[in-house]
PDB file of C-alpha atoms in Angstrom:
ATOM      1  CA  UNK A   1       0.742  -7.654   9.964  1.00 67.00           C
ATOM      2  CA  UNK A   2       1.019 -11.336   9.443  1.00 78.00           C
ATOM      3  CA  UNK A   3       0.393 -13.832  12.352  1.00 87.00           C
ATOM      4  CA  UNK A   4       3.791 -15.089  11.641  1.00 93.00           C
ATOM      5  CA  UNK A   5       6.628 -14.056   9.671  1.00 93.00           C
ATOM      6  CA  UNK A   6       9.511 -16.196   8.203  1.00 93.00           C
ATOM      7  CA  UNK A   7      12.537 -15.011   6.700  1.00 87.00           C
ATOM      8  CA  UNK A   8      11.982 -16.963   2.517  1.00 84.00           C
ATOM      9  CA  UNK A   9      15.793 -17.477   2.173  1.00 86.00           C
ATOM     10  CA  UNK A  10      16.715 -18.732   0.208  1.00 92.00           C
ATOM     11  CA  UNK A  11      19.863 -20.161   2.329  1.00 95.00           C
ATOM     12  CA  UNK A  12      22.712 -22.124   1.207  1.00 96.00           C
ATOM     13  CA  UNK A  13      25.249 -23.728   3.893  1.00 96.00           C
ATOM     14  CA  UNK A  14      28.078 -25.868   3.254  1.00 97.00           C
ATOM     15  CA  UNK A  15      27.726 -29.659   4.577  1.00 97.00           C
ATOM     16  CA  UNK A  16      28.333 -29.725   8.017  1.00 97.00           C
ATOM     17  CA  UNK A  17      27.386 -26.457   8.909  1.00 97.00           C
ATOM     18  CA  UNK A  18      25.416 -25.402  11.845  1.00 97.00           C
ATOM     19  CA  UNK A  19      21.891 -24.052  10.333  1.00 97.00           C
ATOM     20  CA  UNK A  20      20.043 -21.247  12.117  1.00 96.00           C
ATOM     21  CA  UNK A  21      15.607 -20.653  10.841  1.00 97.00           C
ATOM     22  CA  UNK A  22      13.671 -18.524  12.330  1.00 96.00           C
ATOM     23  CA  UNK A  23      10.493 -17.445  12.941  1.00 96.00           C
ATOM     24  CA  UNK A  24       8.620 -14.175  14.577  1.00 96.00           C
ATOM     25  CA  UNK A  25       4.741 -14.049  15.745  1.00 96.00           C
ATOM     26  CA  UNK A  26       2.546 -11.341  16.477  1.00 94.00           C
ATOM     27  CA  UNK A  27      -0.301 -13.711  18.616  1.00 93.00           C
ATOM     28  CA  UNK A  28       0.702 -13.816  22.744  1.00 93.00           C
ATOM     29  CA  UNK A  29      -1.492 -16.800  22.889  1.00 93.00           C
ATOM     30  CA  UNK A  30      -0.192 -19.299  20.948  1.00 93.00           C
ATOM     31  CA  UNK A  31       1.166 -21.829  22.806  1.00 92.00           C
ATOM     32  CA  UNK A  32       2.048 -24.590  20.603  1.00 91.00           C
ATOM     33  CA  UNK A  33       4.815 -24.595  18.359  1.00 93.00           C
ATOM     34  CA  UNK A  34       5.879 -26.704  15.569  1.00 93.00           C
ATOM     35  CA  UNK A  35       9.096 -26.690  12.199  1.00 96.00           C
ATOM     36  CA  UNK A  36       7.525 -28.222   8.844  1.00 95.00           C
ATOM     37  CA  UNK A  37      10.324 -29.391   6.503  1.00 96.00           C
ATOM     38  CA  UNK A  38       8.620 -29.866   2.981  1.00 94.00           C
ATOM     39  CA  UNK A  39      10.656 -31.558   0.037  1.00 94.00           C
ATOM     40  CA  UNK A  40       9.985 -30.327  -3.826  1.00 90.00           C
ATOM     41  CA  UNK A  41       6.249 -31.573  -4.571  1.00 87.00           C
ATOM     42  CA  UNK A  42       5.824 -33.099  -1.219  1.00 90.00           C
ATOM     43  CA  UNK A  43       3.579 -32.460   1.836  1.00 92.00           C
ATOM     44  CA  UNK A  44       4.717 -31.552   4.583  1.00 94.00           C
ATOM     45  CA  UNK A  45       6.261 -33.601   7.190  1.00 94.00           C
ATOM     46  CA  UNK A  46       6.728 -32.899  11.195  1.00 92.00           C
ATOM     47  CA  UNK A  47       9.881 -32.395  12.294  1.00 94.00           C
ATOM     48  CA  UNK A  48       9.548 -31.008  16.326  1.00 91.00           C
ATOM     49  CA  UNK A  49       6.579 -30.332  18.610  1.00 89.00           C
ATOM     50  CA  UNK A  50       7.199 -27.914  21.452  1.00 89.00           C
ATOM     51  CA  UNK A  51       4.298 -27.136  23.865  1.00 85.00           C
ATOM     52  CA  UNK A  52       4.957 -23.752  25.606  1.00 84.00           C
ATOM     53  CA  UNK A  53       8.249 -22.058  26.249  1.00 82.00           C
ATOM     54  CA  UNK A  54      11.772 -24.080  26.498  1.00 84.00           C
ATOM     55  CA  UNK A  55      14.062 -26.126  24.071  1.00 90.00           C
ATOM     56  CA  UNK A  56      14.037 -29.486  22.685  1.00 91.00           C
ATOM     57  CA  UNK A  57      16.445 -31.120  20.823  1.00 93.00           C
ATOM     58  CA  UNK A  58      16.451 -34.368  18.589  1.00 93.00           C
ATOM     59  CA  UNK A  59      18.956 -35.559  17.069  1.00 95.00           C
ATOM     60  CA  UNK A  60      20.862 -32.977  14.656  1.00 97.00           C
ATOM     61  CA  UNK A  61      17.618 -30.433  15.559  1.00 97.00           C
ATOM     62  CA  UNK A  62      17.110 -28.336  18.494  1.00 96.00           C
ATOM     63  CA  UNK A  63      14.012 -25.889  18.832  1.00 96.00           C
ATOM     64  CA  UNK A  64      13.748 -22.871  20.809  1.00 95.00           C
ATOM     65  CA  UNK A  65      10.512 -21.105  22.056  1.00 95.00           C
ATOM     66  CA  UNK A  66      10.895 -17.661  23.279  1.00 93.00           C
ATOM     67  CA  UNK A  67       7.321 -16.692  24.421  1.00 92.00           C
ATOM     68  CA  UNK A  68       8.614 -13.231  25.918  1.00 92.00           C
ATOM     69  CA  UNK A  69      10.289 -12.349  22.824  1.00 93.00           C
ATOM     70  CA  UNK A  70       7.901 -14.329  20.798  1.00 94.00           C
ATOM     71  CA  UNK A  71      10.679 -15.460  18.530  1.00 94.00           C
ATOM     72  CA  UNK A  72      11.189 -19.387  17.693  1.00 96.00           C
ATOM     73  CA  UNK A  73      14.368 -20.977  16.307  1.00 96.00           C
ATOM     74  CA  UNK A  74      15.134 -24.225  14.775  1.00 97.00           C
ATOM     75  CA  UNK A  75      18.913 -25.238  14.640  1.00 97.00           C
ATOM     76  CA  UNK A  76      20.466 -28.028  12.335  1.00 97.00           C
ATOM     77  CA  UNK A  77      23.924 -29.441  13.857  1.00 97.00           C
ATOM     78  CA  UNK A  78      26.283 -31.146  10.849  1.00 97.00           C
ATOM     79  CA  UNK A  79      23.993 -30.062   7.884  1.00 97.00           C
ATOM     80  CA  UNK A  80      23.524 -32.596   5.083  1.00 97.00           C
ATOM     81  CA  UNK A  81      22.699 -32.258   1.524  1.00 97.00           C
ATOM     82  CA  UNK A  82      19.677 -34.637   2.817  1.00 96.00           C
ATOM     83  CA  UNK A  83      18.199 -31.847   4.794  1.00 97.00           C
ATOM     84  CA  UNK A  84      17.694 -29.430   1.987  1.00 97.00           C
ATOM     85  CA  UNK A  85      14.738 -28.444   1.541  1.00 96.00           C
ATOM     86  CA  UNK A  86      12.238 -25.848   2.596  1.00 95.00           C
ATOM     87  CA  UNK A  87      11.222 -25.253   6.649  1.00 97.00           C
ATOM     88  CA  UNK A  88       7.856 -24.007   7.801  1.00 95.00           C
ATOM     89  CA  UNK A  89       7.076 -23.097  11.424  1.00 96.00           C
ATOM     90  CA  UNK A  90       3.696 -23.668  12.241  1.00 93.00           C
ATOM     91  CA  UNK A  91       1.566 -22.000  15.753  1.00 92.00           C
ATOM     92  CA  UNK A  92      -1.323 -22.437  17.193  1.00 89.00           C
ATOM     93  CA  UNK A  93      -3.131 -20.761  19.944  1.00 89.00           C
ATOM     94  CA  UNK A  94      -5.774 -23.625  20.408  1.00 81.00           C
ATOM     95  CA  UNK A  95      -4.259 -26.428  19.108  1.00 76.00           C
ATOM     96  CA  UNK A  96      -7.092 -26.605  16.365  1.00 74.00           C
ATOM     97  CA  UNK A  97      -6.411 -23.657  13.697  1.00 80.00           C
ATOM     98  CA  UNK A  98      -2.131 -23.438  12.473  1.00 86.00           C
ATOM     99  CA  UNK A  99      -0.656 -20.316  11.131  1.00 90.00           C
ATOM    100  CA  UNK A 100       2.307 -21.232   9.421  1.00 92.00           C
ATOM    101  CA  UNK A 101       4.909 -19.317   8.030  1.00 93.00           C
ATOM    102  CA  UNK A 102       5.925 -18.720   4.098  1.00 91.00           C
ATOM    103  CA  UNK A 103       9.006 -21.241   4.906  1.00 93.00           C
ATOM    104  CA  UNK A 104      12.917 -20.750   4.258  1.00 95.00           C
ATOM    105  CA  UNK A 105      14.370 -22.588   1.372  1.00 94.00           C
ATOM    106  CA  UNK A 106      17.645 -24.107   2.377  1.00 96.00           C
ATOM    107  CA  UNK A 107      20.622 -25.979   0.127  1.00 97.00           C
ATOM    108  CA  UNK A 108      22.827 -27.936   2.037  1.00 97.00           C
ATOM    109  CA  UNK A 109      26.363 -27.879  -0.675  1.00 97.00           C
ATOM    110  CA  UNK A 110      28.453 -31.292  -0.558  1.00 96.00           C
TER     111      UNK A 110
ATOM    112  CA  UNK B   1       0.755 -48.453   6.564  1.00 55.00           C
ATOM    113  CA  UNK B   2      -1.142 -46.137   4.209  1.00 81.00           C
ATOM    114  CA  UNK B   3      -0.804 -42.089   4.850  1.00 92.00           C
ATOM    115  CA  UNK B   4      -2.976 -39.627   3.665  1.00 96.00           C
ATOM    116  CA  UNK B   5      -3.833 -39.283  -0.085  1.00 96.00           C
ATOM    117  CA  UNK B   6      -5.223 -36.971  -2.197  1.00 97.00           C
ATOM    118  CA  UNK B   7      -6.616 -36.799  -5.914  1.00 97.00           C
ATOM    119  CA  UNK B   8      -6.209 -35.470  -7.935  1.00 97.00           C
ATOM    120  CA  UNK B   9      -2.845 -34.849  -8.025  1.00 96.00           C
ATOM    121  CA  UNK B  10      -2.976 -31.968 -10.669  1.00 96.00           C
ATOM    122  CA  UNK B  11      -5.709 -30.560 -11.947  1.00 97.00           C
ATOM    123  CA  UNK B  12      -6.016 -28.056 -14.354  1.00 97.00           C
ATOM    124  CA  UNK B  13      -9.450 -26.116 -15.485  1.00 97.00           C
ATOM    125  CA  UNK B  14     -10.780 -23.019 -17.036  1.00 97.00           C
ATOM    126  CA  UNK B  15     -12.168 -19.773 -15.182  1.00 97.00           C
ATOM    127  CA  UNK B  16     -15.547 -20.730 -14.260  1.00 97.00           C
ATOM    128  CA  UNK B  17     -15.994 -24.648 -13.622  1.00 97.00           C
ATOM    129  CA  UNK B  18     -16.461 -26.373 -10.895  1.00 98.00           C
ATOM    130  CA  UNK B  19     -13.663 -28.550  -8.811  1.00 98.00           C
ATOM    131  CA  UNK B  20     -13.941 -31.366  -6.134  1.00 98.00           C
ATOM    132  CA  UNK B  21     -11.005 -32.222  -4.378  1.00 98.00           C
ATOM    133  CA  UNK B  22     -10.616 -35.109  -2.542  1.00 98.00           C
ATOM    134  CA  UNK B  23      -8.734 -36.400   0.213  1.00 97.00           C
ATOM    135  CA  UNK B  24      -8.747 -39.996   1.795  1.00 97.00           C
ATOM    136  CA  UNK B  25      -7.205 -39.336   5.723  1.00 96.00           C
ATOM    137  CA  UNK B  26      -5.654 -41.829   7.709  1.00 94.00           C
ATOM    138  CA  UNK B  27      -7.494 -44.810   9.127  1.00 92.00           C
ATOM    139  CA  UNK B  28      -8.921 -43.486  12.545  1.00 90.00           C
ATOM    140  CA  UNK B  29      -7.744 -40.486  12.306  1.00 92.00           C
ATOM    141  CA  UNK B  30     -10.747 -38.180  14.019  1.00 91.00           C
ATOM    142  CA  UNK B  31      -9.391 -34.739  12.588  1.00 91.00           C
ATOM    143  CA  UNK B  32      -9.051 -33.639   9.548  1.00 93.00           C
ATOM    144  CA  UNK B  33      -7.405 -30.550   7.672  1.00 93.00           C
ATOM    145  CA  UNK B  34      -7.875 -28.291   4.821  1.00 95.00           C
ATOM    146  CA  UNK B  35      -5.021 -25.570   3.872  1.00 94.00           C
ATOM    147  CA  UNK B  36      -4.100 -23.601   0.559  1.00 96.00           C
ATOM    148  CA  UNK B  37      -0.183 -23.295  -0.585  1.00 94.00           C
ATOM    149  CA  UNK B  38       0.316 -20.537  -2.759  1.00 89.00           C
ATOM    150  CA  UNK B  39       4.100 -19.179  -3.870  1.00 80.00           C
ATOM    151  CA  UNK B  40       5.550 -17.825  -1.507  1.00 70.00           C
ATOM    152  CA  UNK B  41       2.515 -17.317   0.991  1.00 76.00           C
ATOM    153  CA  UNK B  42       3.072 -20.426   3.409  1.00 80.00           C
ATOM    154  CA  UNK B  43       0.138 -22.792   4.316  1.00 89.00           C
ATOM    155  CA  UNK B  44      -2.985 -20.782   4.727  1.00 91.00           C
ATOM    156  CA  UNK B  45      -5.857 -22.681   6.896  1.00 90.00           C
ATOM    157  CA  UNK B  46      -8.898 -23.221   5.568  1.00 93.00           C
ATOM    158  CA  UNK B  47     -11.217 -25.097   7.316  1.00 93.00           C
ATOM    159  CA  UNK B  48     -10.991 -28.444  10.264  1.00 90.00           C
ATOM    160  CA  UNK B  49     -12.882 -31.193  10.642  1.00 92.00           C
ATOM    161  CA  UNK B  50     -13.678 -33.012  14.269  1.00 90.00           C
ATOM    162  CA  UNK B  51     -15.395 -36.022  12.691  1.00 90.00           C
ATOM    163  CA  UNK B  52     -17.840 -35.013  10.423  1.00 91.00           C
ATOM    164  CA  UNK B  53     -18.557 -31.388  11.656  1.00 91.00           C
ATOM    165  CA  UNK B  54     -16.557 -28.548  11.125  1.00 90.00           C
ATOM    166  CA  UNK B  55     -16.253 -26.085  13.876  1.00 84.00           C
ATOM    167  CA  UNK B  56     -14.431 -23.382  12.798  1.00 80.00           C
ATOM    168  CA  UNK B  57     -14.748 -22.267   8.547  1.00 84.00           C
ATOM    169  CA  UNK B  58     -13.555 -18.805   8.957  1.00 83.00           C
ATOM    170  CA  UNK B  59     -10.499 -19.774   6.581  1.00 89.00           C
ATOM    171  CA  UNK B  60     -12.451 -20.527   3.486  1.00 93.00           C
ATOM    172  CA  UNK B  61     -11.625 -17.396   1.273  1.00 92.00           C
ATOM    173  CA  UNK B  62     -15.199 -17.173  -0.144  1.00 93.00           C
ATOM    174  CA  UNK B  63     -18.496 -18.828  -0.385  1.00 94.00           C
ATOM    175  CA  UNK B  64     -17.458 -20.235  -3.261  1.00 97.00           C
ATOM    176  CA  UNK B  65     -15.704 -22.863  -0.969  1.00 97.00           C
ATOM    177  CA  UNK B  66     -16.588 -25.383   0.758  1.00 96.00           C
ATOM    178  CA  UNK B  67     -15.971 -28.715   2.427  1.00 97.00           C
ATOM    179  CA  UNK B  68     -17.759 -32.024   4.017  1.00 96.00           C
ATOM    180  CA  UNK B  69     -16.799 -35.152   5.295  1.00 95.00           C
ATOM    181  CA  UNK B  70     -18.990 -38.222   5.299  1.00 90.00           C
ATOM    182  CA  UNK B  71     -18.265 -41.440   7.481  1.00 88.00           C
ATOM    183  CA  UNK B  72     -15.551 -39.783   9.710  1.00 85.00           C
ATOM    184  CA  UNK B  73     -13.412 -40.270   6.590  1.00 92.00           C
ATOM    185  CA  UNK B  74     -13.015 -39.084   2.895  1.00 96.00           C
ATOM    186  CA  UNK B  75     -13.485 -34.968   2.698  1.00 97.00           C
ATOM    187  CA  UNK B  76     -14.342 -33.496  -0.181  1.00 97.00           C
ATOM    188  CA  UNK B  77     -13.420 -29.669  -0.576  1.00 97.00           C
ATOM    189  CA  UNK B  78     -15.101 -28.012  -3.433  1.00 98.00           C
ATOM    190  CA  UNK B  79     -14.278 -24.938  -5.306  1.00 98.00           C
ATOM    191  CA  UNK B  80     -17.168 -23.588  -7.386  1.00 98.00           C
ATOM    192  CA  UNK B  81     -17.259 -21.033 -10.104  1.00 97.00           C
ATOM    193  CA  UNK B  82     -13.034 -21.231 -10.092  1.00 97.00           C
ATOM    194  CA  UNK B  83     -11.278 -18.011 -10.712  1.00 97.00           C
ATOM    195  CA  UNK B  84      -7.524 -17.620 -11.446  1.00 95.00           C
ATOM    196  CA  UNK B  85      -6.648 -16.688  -7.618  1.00 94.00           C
ATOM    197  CA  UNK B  86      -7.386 -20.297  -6.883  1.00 96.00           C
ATOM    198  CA  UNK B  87      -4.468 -21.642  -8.182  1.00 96.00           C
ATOM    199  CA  UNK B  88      -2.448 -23.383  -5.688  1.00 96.00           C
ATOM    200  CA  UNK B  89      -1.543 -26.236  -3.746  1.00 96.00           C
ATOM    201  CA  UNK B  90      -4.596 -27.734  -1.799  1.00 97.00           C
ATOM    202  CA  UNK B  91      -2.893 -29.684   1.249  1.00 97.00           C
ATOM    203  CA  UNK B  92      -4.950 -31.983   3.383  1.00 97.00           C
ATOM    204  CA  UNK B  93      -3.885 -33.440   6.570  1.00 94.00           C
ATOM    205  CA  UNK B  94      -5.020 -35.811   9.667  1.00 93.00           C
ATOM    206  CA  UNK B  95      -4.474 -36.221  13.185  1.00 91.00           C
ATOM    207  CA  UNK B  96      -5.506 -39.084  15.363  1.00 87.00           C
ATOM    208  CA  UNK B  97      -7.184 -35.925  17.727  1.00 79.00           C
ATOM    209  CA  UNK B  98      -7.715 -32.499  17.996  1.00 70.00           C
ATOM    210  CA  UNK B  99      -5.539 -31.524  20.120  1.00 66.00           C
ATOM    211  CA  UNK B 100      -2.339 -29.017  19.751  1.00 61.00           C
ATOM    212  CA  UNK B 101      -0.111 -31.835  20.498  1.00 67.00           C
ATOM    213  CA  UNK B 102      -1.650 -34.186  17.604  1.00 76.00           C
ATOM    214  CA  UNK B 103       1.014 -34.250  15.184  1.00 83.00           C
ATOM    215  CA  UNK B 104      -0.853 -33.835  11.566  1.00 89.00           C
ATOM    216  CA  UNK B 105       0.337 -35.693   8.710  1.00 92.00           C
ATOM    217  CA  UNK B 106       0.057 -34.382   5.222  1.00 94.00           C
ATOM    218  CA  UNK B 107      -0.867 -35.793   2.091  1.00 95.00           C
ATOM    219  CA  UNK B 108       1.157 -34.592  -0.978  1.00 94.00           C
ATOM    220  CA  UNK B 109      -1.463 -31.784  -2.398  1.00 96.00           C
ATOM    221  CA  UNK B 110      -3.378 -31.409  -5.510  1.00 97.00           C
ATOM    222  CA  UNK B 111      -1.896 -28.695  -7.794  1.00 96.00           C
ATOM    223  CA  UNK B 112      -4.572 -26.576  -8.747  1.00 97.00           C
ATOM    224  CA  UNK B 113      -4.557 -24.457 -11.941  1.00 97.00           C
ATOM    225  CA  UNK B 114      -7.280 -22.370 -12.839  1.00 97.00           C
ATOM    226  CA  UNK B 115      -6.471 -20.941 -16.684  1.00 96.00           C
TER     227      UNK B 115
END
């Protein structure tokens, strides 16, 4: 079983559309929690940081740690043909070694 | 200012020879980060340096990997006797610390093809 597990996609939304990614984990201890979004030939780039269990929201993204289902979510309010590209989540039980996940490729349609 | 960068940005060699892939981290950053994009199998970790050391190498795949960093800066990871499995996307990234809530920034990868 993989450390964490990410539904690939791919997903296509109209613009505007609320977007929902998701991501499962096996590990009880990690404790810090992160969503990737990487653009064709690009690295990576942070999008949210949450520490622990909770929500936290910026801007048109929200993320949601469930430690007790160990389930994390990242919603997109009013999609936009900017924001496709593909997600990663991203764990860590010591803050030192990440596990990401394979990513979900996601098209945003004007 | 400058992020991280890596070179090359493609390279492409035959089973067998030697690589060295390079990556230039951001200026102070104390950690430094080593993981392997292949299709469709996410980021996979490889190796982390605090500084110059690197604590924890359990990622590398084989002994035929490996990875230093001189001056707190420029890492090097090498891939020796290169066999067609190795072809991916070598991402390197930096933090300013160590710590979980050190966001890492990523340089854009060297595509890796081993024919």
């Amino acid at each position: 079983q993989k450390e964490v597990e990410q539904d690939p996609g791919p997903l296509s939304v109209p613009e505007g559309a609320i977007v929902s990614l998701n991501c499962t984990y096996s590990n009880s201890a990690f404790q810090y929690f992160m969503w990737y979004r990487q653009y064709s030939r690009k690295g990576p780039e942070l999008l949210m940081y949450t520490y622990s269990s909770g929500n936290k929201e910026d801007g048109r993204f929200t993320a949601q740690v469930d430690k007790s289902s160990k389930y994390i979510s990242l919603f997109i309010r009013d999609s936009q043909p900017s924001d496709s590209a593909t997600y990663l989540c991203a764990m860590s039980a010591t803050g030192n070694q990440f596990y990401f996940g394979t990513g979900t490729s996601l098209t945003v349609i004007p | 200012g400058a992020g991280v960068s890596q070179s090359p940005s493609n390279k492409v060699t035959e089973k067998g020879k030697d690589v060295e892939l390079r990556c230039d981290p951001i200026s102070g950053h104390t950690a430094l980060y080593w993981y392997r994009q292949s299709l469709g199998q996410g980021l996979e970790f490889l190796i982390y340096f605090q500084g110059n050391s690197a604590p924890d190498k359990s990622g590398l795949p084989s002994d035929r990997f490996s990875a230093e960093r001189t001056g707190g800066s420029v890492s090097t990871l090498t891939i020796q006797r290169t066999q067609q499995e190795d072809s991916a996307v070598y991402l390197c990234a930096s933090s300013l610390g160590y710590r979980g809530q050190e966001t890492q920034y990523f340089g854009p990868g060297t595509r890796l093809l081993v024919l």
